[in-house]
Coordinates of C-alpha atoms in Angstrom, one line a residue:
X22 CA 1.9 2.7 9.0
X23 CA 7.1 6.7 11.0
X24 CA 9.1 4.6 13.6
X25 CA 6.3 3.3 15.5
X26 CA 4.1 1.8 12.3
X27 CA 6.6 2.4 9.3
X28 CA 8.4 -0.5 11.3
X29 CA 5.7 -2.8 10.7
X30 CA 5.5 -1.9 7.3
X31 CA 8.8 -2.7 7.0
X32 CA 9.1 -5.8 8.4
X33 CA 6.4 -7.0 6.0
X34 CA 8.4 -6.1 3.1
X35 CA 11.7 -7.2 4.8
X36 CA -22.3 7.6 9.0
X37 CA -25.4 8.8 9.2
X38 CA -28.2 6.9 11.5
X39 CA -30.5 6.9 8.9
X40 CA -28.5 5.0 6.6
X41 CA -26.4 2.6 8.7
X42 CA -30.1 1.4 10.5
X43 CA -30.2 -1.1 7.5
X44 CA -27.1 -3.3 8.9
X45 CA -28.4 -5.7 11.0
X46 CA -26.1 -8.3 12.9
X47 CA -25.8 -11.9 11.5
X48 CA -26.6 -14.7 13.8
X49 CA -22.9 -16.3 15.4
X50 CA -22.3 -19.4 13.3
X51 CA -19.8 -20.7 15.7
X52 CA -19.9 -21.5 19.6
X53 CA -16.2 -19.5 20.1
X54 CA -14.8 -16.1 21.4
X55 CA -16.5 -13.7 20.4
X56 CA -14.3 -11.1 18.5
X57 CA -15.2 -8.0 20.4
X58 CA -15.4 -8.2 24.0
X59 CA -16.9 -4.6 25.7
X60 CA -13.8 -3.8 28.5
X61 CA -15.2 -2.9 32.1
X62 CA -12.2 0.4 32.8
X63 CA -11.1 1.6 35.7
X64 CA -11.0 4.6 37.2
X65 CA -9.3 7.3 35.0
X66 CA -8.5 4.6 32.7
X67 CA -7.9 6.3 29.4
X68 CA -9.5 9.1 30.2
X69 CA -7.4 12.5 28.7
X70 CA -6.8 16.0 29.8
X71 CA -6.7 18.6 27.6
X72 CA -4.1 21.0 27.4
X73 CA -5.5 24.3 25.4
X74 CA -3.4 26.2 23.1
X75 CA -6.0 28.5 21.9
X76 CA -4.7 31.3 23.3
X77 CA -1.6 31.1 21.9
X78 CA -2.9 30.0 18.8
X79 CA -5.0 33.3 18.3
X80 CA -2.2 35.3 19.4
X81 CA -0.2 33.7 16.8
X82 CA -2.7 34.2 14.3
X83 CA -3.6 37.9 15.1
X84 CA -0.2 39.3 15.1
X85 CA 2.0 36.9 13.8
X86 CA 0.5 34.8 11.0
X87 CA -1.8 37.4 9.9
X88 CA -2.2 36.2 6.2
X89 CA -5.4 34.5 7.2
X90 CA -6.1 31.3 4.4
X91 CA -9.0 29.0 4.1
X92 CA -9.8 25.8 2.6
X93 CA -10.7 27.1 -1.1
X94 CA -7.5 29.1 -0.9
X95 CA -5.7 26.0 -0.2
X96 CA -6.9 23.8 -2.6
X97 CA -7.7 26.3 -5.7
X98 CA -4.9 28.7 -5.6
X99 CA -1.9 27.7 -7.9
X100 CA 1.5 28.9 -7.0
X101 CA 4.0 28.4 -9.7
X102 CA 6.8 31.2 -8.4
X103 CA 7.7 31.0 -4.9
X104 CA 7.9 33.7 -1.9
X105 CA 11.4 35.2 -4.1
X106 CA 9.7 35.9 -7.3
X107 CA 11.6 32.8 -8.9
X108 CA 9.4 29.8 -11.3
X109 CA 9.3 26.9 -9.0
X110 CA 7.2 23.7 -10.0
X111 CA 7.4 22.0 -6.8
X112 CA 4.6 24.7 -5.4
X113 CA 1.9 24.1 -8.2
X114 CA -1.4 22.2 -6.6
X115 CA -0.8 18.5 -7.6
X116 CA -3.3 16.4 -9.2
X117 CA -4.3 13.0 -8.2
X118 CA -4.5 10.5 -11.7
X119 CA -5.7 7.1 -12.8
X120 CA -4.2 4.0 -10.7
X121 CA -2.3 1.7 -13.3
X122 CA -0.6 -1.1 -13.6
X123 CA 0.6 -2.7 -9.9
X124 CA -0.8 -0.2 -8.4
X125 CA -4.3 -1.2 -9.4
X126 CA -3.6 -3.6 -7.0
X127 CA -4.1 -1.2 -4.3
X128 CA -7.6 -1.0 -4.6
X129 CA -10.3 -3.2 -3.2
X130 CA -11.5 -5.9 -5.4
X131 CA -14.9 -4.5 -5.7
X132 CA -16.8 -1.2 -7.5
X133 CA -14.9 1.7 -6.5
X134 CA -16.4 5.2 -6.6
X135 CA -13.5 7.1 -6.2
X136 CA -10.3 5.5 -7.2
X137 CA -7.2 8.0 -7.6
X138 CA -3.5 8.1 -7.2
X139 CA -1.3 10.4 -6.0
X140 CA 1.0 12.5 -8.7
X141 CA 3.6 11.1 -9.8
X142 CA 5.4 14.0 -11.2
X143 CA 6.2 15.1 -7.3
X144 CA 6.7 11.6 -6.5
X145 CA 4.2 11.5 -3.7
X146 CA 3.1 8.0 -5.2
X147 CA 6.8 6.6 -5.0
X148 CA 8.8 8.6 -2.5
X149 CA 10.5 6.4 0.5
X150 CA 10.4 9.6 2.7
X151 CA 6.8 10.7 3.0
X152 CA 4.4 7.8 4.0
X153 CA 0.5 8.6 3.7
X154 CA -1.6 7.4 6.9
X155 CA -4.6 8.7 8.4
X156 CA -7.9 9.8 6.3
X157 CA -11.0 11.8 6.8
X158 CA -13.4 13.7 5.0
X159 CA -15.7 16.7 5.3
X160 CA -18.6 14.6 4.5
X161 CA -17.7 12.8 8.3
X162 CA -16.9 16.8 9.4
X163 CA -20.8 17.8 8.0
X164 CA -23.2 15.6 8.2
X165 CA -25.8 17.8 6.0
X166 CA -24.1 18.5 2.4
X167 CA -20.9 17.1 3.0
X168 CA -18.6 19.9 2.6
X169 CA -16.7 22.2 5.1
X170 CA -16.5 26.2 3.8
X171 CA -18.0 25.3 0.4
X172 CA -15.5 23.0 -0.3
X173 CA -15.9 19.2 -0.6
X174 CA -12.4 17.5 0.7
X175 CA -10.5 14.7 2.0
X176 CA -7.7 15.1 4.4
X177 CA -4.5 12.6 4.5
X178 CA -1.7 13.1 6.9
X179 CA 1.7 11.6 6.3
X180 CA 4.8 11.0 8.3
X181 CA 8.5 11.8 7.1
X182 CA 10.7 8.8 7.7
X183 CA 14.4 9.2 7.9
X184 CA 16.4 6.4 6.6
X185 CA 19.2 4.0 7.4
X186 CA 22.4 6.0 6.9
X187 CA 20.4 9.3 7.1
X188 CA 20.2 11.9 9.6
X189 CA 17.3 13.3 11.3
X190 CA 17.1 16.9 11.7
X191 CA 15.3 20.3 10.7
X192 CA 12.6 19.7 8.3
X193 CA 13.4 16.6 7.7
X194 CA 12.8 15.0 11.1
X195 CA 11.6 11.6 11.9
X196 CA 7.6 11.7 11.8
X197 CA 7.5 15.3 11.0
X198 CA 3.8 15.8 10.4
X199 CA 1.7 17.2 7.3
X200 CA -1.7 17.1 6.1
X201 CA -2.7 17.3 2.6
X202 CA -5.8 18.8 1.5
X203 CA -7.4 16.8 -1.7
X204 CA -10.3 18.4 -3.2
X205 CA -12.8 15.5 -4.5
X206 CA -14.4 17.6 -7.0
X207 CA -11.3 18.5 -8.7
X208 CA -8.2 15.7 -7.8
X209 CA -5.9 18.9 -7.0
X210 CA -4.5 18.5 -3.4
X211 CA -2.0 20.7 -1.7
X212 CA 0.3 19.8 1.4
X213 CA 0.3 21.6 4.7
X214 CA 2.6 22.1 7.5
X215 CA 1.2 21.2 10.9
X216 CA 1.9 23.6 13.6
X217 CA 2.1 24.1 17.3
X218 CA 2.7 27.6 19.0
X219 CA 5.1 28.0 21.2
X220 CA 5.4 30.3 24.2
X221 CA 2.7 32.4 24.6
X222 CA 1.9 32.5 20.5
X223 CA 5.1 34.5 19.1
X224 CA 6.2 31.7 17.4
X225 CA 5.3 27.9 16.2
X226 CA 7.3 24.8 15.6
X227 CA 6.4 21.6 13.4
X228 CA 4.7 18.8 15.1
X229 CA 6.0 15.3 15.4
X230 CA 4.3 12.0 15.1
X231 CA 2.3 8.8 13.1
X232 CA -0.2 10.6 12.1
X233 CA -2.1 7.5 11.7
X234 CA -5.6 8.4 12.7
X235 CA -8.0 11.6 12.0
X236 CA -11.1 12.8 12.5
X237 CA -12.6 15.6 10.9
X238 CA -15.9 17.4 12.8
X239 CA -16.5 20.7 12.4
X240 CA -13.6 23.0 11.9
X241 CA -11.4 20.5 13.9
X242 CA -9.2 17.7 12.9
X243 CA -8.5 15.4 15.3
X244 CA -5.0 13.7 14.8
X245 CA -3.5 10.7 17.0
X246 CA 0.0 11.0 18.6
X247 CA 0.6 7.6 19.2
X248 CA 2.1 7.0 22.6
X249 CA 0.7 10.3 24.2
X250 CA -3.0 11.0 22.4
X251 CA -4.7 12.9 20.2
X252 CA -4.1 16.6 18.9
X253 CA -6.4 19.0 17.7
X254 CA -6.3 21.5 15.0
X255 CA -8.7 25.1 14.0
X256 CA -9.2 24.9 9.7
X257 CA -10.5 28.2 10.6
X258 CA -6.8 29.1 11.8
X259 CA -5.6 28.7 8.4
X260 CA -3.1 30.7 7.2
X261 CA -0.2 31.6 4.8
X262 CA 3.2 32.3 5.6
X263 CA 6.1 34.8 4.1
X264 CA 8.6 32.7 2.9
X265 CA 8.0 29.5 0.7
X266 CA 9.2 27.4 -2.2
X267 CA 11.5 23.8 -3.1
X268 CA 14.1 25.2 -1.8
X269 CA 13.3 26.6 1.9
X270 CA 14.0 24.1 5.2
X271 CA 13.2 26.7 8.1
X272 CA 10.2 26.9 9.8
X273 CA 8.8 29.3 12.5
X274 CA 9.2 33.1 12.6
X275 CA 12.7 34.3 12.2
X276 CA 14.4 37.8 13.7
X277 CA 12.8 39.8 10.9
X278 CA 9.5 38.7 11.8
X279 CA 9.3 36.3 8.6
X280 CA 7.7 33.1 8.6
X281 CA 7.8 29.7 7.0
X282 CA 6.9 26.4 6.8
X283 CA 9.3 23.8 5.4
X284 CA 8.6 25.5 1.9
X285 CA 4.7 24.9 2.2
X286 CA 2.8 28.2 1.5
X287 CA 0.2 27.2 4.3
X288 CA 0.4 26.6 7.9
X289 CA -2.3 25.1 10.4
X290 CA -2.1 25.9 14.0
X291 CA -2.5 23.5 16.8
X292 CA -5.7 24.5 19.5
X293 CA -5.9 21.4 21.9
X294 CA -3.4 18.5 23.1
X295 CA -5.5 16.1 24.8
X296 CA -2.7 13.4 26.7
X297 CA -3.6 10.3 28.8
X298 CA -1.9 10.2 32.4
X299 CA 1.1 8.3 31.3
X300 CA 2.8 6.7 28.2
X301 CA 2.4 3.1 27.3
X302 CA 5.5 0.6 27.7
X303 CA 5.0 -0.5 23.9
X304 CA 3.6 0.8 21.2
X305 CA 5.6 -1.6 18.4
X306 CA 2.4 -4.0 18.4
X307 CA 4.1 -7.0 20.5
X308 CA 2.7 -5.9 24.5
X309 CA -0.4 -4.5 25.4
X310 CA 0.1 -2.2 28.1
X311 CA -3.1 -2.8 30.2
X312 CA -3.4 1.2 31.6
X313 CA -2.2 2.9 28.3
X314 CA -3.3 3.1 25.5
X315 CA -1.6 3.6 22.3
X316 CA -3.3 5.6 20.0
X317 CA -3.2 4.4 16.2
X318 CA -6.2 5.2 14.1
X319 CA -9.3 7.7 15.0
X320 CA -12.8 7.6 12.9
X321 CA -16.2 9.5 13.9
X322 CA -19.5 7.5 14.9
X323 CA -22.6 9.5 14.3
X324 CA -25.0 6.4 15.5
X325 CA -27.1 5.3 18.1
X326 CA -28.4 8.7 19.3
X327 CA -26.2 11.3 21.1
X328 CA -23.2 12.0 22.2
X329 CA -21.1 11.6 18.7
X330 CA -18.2 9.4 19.5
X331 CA -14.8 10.0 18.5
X332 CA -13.7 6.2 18.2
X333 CA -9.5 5.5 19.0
X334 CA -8.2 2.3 18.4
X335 CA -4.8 0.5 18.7
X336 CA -2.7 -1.2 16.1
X337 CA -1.1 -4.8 17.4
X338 CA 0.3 -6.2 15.1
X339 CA 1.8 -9.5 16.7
X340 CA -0.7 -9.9 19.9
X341 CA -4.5 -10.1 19.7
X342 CA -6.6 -8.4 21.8
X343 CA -6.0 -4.5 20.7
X344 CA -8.3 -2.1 22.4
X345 CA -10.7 0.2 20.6
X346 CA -12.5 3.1 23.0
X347 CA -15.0 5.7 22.2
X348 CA -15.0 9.3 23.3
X349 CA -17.9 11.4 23.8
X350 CA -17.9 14.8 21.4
X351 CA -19.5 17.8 22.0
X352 CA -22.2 18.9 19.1
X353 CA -21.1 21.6 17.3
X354 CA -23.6 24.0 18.8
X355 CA -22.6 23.2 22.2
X356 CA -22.2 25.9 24.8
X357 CA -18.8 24.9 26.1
X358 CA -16.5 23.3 24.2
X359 CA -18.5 22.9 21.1
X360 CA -17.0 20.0 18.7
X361 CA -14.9 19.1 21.0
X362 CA -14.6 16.4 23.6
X363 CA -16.8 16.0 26.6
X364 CA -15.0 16.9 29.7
X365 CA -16.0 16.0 33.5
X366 CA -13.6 17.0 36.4
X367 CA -11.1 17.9 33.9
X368 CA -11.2 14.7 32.0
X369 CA -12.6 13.0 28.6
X370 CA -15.6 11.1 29.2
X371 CA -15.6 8.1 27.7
X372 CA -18.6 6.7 25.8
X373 CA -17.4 2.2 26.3
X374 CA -14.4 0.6 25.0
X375 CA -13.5 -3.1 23.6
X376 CA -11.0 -5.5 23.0
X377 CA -10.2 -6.9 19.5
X378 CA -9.9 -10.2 21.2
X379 CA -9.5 -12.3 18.1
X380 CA -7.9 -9.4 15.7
X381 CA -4.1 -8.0 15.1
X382 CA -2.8 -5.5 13.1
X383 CA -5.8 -3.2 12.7
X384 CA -4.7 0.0 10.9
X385 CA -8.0 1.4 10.4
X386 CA -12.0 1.0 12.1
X387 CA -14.7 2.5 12.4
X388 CA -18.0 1.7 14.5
X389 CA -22.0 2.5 14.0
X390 CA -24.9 1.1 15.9
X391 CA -27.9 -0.6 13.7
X392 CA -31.3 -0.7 13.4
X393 CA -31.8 -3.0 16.3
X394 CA -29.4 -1.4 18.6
X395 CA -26.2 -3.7 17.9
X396 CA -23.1 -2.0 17.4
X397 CA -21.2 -2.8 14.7
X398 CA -17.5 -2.9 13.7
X399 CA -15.3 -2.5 10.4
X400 CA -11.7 -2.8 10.2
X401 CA -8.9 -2.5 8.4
X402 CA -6.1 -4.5 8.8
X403 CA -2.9 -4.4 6.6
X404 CA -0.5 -6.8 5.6
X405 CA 2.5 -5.5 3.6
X406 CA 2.5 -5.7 0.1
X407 CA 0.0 -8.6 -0.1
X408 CA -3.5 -8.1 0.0
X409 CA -5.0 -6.7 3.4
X410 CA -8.1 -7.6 5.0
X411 CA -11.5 -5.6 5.8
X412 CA -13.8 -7.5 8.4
X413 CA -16.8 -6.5 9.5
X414 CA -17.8 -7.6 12.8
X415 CA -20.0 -7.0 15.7
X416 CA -20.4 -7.6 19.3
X417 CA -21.1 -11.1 19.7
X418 CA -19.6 -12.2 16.5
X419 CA -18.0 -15.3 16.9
X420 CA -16.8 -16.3 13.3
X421 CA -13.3 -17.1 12.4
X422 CA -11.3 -13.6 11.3
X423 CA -9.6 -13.6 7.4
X424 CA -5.9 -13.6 8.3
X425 CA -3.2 -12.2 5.9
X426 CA -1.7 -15.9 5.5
X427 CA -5.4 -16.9 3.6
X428 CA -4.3 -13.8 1.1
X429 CA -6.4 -11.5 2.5
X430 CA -9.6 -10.2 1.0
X431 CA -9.0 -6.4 0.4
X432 CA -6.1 -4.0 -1.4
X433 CA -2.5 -4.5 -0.8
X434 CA -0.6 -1.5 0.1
X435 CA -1.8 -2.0 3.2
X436 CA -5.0 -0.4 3.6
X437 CA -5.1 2.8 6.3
X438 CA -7.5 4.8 7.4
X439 CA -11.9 4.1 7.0
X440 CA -14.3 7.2 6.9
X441 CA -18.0 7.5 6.1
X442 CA -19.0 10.1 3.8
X443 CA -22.9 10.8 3.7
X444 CA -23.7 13.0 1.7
X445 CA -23.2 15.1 -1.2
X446 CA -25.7 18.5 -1.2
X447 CA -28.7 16.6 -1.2
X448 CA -27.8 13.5 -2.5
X449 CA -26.8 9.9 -0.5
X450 CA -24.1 8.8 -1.1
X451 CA -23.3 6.2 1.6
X452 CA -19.5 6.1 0.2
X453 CA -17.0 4.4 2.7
X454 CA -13.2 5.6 1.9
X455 CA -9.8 5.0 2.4
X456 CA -6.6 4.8 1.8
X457 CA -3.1 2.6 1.0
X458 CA 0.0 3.2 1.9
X459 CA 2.6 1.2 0.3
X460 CA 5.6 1.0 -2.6
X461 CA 7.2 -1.6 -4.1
X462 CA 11.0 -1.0 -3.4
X463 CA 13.3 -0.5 -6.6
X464 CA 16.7 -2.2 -7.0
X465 CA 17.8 1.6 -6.6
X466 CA 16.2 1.7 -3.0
X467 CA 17.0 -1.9 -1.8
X468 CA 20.7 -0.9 -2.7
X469 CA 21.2 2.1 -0.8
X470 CA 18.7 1.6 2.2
X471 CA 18.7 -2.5 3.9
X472 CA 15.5 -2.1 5.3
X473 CA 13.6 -2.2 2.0
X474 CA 15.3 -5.7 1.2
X475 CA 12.5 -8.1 1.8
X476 CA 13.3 -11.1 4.3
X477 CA 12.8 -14.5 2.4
X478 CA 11.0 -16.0 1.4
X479 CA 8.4 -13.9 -0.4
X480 CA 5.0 -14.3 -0.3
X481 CA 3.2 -16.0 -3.4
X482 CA 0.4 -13.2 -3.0
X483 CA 3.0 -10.5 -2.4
X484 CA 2.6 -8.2 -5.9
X485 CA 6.3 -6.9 -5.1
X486 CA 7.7 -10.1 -5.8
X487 CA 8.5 -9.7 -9.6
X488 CA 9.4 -6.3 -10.0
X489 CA 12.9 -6.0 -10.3
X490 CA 13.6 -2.2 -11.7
X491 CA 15.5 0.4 -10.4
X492 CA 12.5 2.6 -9.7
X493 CA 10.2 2.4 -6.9
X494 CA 6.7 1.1 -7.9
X495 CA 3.5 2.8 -6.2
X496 CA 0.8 0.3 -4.2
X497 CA -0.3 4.3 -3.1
X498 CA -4.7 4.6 -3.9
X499 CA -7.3 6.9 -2.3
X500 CA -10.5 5.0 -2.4
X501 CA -14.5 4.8 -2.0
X502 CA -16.6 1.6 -2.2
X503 CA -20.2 1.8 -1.7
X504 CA -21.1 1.4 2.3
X505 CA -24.0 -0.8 1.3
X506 CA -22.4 -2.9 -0.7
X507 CA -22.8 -6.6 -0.1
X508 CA -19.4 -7.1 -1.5
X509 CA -18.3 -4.7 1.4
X510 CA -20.3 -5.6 4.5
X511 CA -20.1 -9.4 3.8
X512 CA -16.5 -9.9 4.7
X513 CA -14.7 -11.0 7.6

């Protein structure tokens, strides 16, 4: 799951109350460790500052970027000449299609909702460069009809990864950052450059990072930066820029006052950086650093009365133990700082926090408190290209975790991101999504690029291990599964 989790990856291959009160925690069948253990902090201790950009943001959007965009703009409008006039089919909207073949295998092995992959005529399902990683929805972003500006839609970030032998620079920079906007009603999506302002709003520059975690609420998404924290983004800030199309690698505003955006038509501003006090000494999942955090995946708890927590958690993949801590969020219709975090002396308030003290490896959670007050866990955790693992857990839960060596239980890819999606209008839907993020490597690939050669041996569950063609095969799926399911909430 980008340096800091593509290496992982690598090396593998090499809600609303109402609802979730029906979950009620299982008696321990065990006398062991329980698997989450609440963390007592100390002063400051994860606790963020926020450094605004809104300023510059609306300055850049005022004077600069003022072809002003917004969601149905994004995902309906169908460019098939860019900014020059000239036909260019890299710029049409993009259509998710039917998982087949090996790539089935990157759904979970019970009734999906949603099931979709991503086109393969653009080669978002296959490409080595682009890597899709954090998920949300504007059913999480809601709460009351699920959808955000009329428009029902699932957002996906992805992190460019430069290769062995290639160099890193312009627009294609290590963990440059984009979001994809995917329209559930339709299966068109469209990418879109991330963007932070610089100075005081005259100009912007593309943003860096894993891009492993969001959180959709309101008209912000939430996004983790993994060694620093989380940054925030306005959908109302939307907007297009001058100059677009396959062939375009500038970004910014130039001398002629034109902008662009990596050849995307659409940019979205930055509005808040929130950073904890220093960075943490490891963020490759083998040390926990006991004052830092490093922040891998984000999802949105709704549960267990107010505040609304934003919950952070940490990806170890070789240590037990990593920590998962919830923020306190601001309703909507707050008076200061509304959908944003909670700040006190100048710093996030945090809600509690936890240990995974029997887990590794978590790519994905999320947390909601039951009917009798317990608060409950589920997590993804990935394991290369065999299958993953979703557990469901809760504090005092002392049962033995699924490991990836028992062949997991869930889709192989491995599985990212989890949000909760309500609601559609009035209907509930109680649909729990993610994502996968995986390919199998082609003969093509292993040739010119080591680090796609898979150490030996291979896995008997691995569903890479027979394909031997010079294309790259897609283990790449967007996913629902029902939230109530039995099938879901009974694994560990």
């Amino acid at each position: 799951m980008g340096r800091i989790r593509g290496s992982r990856l690598l090396a593998w291959m090499a809600a609303t109350a109402a609802l979730l009160t029906g979950f009620t925690a299982q008696p321990a069948s065990a006398a062991d460790t329980p698997t989450m253990r609440k963390l007592s902090l100390g002063a400051d201790q994860f606790e963020l500052t926020d450094t605004s950009y809104v300023s510059a943001t609306d300055n850049l959007y005022d004077n600069y970027l003022t072809s002003h965009a917004n969601l149905t703009d994004v995902v309906t409008t169908d460019y098939t000449k860019n900014s020059s006039g000239a036909t260019d089919g890299w710029l049409n909207l993009r259509s998710m299609r039917s998982c087949t073949g090996t790539e089935t295998e990157a759904l979970p092995p019970v009734g999906t909702g949603t099931a979709w992959c991503w086109s393969h005529a653009h080669t978002d399902d296959t490409t080595p460069h682009w890597w899709p990683q954090g998920m949300s929805t504007t059913g999480t972003a809601d709460g009351t009809d699920g959808a955000i500006q009329g428009r029902r839609v699932a957002a996906v970030a992805w992190h460019y990864r430069t290769l062995s032998h290639e160099t890193s620079a312009g627009c294609r920079t290590d963990n440059l950052l984009k979001l994809t906007f995917l329209d559930r009603d339709t299966g068109k999506y469209r990418h879109v450059l991330l963007a932070e302002p610089t100075g005081s709003g005259t100009n912007f520059t593309f943003v860096t990072g894993h891009g492993g975690g969001i959180v959709w609420y309101g008209n912000y998404l939430y996004v983790t930066d993994t060694a620093h924290g989380i940054r925030v983004f306005d959908v109302d800030k939307l907007a297009k820029v001058d100059t677009y199309g396959s062939g375009v690698s500038t970004y910014g505003i130039d001398g002629a006052g034109r902008s662009s955006a990596c050849g995307y038509p659409y940019v979205l501003p930055e509005v808040h950086y929130y950073k904890q006090a220093g960075t943490p000494s490891d963020c490759s999942g083998h040390t926990i650093d006991p004052e830092q955090l490093c922040f891998s995946w984000l999802s949105l708890d709704k549960t267990g009365g107010g505040p609304f927590k934003l919950v952070a958690g940490e990806w170890q993949g070789y240590v037990d133990g990593g920590r998962v801590v919830r923020y306190q969020l601001n309703p909507a219709g707050s008076a200061s700082y509304p959908g944003l975090l909670t700040m006190s002396g100048g710093r996030t308030v945090i809600q509690d926090a936890y240990a995974a003290s029997r887990y590794r490896g978590l790519q994905g959670g999320m947390t909601w408190t039951d009917g009798q007050g317990v608060l409950n866990f589920g997590f993804h955790k990935g394991c290369g290209t065999v299958p993953g693992v979703y557990s469901h857990t809760w504090v005092g839960d002392t049962r033995a975790a699924t490991s990836c060596a028992a062949g997991g239980n869930w889709a192989a890819g491995p599985p990212q991101a989890l949000s909760y999606w309500p609601k559609l209008g009035a209907a509930q839907v109680d649909e729990l999504w993610g994502l996968t993020e995986g390919i199998c490597a082609g003969t093509d690939l292993k040739a010119a690029h080591e680090e796609f050669v898979p150490a030996d041996p291979v896995s008997v569950h691995d569903v890479c291990k027979d394909h031997k063609g010079a294309d790259n095969l897609s283990l790449r799926a967007v996913f629902s599964v029902g939230f109530t399911d039995p099938a879901v909430q009974n694994l560990h």
